[in-house]
């Protein structure tokens, strides 16, 4: 039962991710920055296995170099200036979910 | 360290290059492959797929392809492939410097090479204002002892960024600036970020003991902002760490030293370059914390490569310290080539879809649309994990699904940008083109680069039109579509991106060709020339487009894509699509079996567009126009059942003793053609002489000059005539047309016409009266009275109706049905079946024009 619930949670999270990835984004270097404003989306999408949630900036930098294709970070931790700098410098091709929580 | 190899440029993994004629071809033989050392793990097929995929997904534009190929060969392990290049590898020449303008693709290429060699890509170092000594040993802030304080400060910043401005005072913010230097940033929205790891001995520190000064500042900050701090803050400080070059040399990851000539202490690198490129066989490196590394040339990992990039050495480029000649001498230097005419197209494809569609099409010599889609899809996903494939943005996949259409639009953008680039070079040097020296200087110095493509596309994606109401482009149906909720849906972006793209290109062109200080009147010639370039390529204001480039499809129409589940791809111009929709409606009404087909299958909108362009170019060449219509309908692609001739033009009139319904053309089709701009006028011009010809031939009444003038269409006040067609129910009917030449106002009297046709005529401004309806006579009388033409029309009707006319008003006469008329002098509008037409046109194409001389033929037959 618990296992089924976990599977459902992951599926639902991936669906929310799909919705976000069909939204608008900005290309910076090899990265694509999706600005996410909907709080409900953020809660759902954070559970997706293909999303690496960044607790702080160091975490974010590490996530940029791992295998997970989507990296989530709060706009309150990473401002526009630093986001642009880090996205331009990395060779990783990531979807950066830049959330307004 | 993982050591593997991939093969690029062999049969299964071709490598694109540009031949001497500037065409993209593929290296795919056993003689041309490159054995590339890589740091990927897994089975050989997976590694091969990953490296190949990374290459195609980040392929440099065709202007940079050959240099990319040389770079791959520099890294090649195979001795037989290319002796000259391999010589470089054998000598372990591992440092290269690429010089060129910002945004010309230098870093992009270096990053691609890095991604092909290592899963994490190359180590990137931005050398701007950086002391290059720190490439060996750098100092970073060690925060391990102040986790509590760090978290408290981060929490304050987060609160401040969330809008609680009381979380940090102005003094506190200034203290953070001093403590962190460049690692502190505040953006346009006023949000603060602290990059703790990047904090390294700030130059603004007043004392040489940075640790102590930092601790003191931290304590001041905590006191000021009321943050609790423990005794452990005294232990915080800067620690030494290996620099990026050491990390790269030891791990084998390639390293990119971007903008190396903006760095400080550049000559510090001299011994390292002697080791990497010159005669030093070994080197001793004093790494962080006193660690000594001794490296032989043979110890350099195969995957390591130093890629430096530099800007032209001018003050405007921010070069404070020019690179010394000895340093330059130690690099293998490449100067970036000028842009290839298709470079901007390639870059646009890459940005929007993640694969270079234009290069793929040319390199693989792909002819079929479905093949292009399949190859692009394959290369976009090859070597990616399931998660990565699922994370490709929806619009990229949509563009790839429509790759041929996307490519058409991308070529349009690319061509416009390349022409703007050329124009900019001319403007910068041509004092006639641009008299204002301030403006000229601005034009000359601002670099035109690939960054413009990124900028344009990002602007286009974010574009939201001002008007909120959306109306269908079909004026006959006028459906209202509700605006999709939110401003971010894929559907809305697909609808508006083309328009956004045009506006973004226009805005960027304005920014490139003018500067704020320049006088507007002096900008005009320069901007005018830029706008002309845009309009030639289907971009720009409506006026400019209408005036100059009606033959070029508009970008905003080309850049509309079919979403999954949507029925129709909008790619022809709106006018052609309007006509297509009307024709398709007609065809479906008449041939229900056709209603399952898509509009483009019934009648290709692009073909209609080209047909309309032809009419515009040769307005007087009526036969040419009709010939085109015939060809359009009888081409192999067209459906044999498509009666385009009926709907678009009335191509033949016959005169017979009896009315044979089977041969008559349908009135609904003809009248619908009357609602299409351009066709209506041409149809009237075409049918009138034929109607008059039949009358003249068959009429037995004495000649009446006024009636003849009206019937022939030569009377300046009014033209009147009538002819026979049939209804949908196969009933022959009379159609009367009264037209005022000066105003174009038209009255049509008929019967048994479908209500939808009557509505369409009304919307087009044509008055249609059904003579069987109540009050029809009054309506006709009023129309003629209002325009004061009842006298002229009366005389013409008298002459045409012959014996029936005495004492009956003109409006009553027009209300008389066909059975009570003299049908002898009325032209019968007939139509060929498409099969017959095909038979007639195909064997002797030259006779197409003669088909429209039907009356002449009849006369000839009669001797």
PDB file of N, CA and C in Angstrom, chain B residues 60 72 104 115 210 220 269 334 364 405 452 462 699 800 838:
ATOM      1  N   UNK B  60      29.144  23.134 -32.853  1.00  0.00           N
ATOM      2  CA  UNK B  60      29.373  24.520 -33.275  1.00  0.00           C
ATOM      3  C   UNK B  60      28.728  24.781 -34.644  1.00  0.00           C
ATOM      4  N   UNK B  72      39.344  18.332 -32.443  1.00  0.00           N
ATOM      5  CA  UNK B  72      39.129  16.912 -32.128  1.00  0.00           C
ATOM      6  C   UNK B  72      40.371  16.109 -32.500  1.00  0.00           C
ATOM      7  N   UNK B 104      31.479  35.009 -30.290  1.00  0.00           N
ATOM      8  CA  UNK B 104      31.698  34.461 -31.630  1.00  0.00           C
ATOM      9  C   UNK B 104      31.791  32.931 -31.614  1.00  0.00           C
ATOM     10  N   UNK B 115      32.548  18.553 -22.942  1.00  0.00           N
ATOM     11  CA  UNK B 115      31.435  17.634 -22.682  1.00  0.00           C
ATOM     12  C   UNK B 115      31.630  16.288 -23.374  1.00  0.00           C
ATOM     13  N   UNK B 210      43.801  38.952   6.535  1.00  0.00           N
ATOM     14  CA  UNK B 210      42.404  38.882   6.070  1.00  0.00           C
ATOM     15  C   UNK B 210      41.524  38.110   7.048  1.00  0.00           C
ATOM     16  N   UNK B 220      31.051  42.385  13.945  1.00  0.00           N
ATOM     17  CA  UNK B 220      30.325  43.673  13.837  1.00  0.00           C
ATOM     18  C   UNK B 220      28.942  43.444  13.239  1.00  0.00           C
ATOM     19  N   UNK B 269      51.737  31.982 -15.904  1.00  0.00           N
ATOM     20  CA  UNK B 269      51.456  30.705 -16.569  1.00  0.00           C
ATOM     21  C   UNK B 269      52.601  30.218 -17.464  1.00  0.00           C
ATOM     22  N   UNK B 334      44.646  30.245 -32.482  1.00  0.00           N
ATOM     23  CA  UNK B 334      43.687  30.233 -33.593  1.00  0.00           C
ATOM     24  C   UNK B 334      42.888  31.524 -33.548  1.00  0.00           C
ATOM     25  N   UNK B 364      23.473  15.203 -44.010  1.00  0.00           N
ATOM     26  CA  UNK B 364      22.958  13.867 -44.334  1.00  0.00           C
ATOM     27  C   UNK B 364      22.233  13.842 -45.683  1.00  0.00           C
ATOM     28  N   UNK B 405       9.254  22.622 -41.218  1.00  0.00           N
ATOM     29  CA  UNK B 405       8.638  23.954 -41.113  1.00  0.00           C
ATOM     30  C   UNK B 405       9.499  24.867 -40.241  1.00  0.00           C
ATOM     31  N   UNK B 452      23.247  37.613 -29.790  1.00  0.00           N
ATOM     32  CA  UNK B 452      22.024  38.240 -30.293  1.00  0.00           C
ATOM     33  C   UNK B 452      20.944  37.184 -30.512  1.00  0.00           C
ATOM     34  N   UNK B 462       9.248  35.131 -24.255  1.00  0.00           N
ATOM     35  CA  UNK B 462       8.578  35.837 -23.160  1.00  0.00           C
ATOM     36  C   UNK B 462       7.495  36.789 -23.667  1.00  0.00           C
ATOM     37  N   UNK B 699     -28.758  37.265 -79.761  1.00  0.00           N
ATOM     38  CA  UNK B 699     -29.866  38.200 -79.641  1.00  0.00           C
ATOM     39  C   UNK B 699     -30.414  38.579 -81.007  1.00  0.00           C
ATOM     40  N   UNK B 800     -32.269  42.288 -73.110  1.00  0.00           N
ATOM     41  CA  UNK B 800     -31.906  40.904 -72.834  1.00  0.00           C
ATOM     42  C   UNK B 800     -33.135  40.005 -72.794  1.00  0.00           C
ATOM     43  N   UNK B 838      -7.752  17.383 -66.755  1.00  0.00           N
ATOM     44  CA  UNK B 838      -6.420  16.794 -66.731  1.00  0.00           C
ATOM     45  C   UNK B 838      -6.063  16.250 -68.102  1.00  0.00           C
TER      46      UNK B 838
END
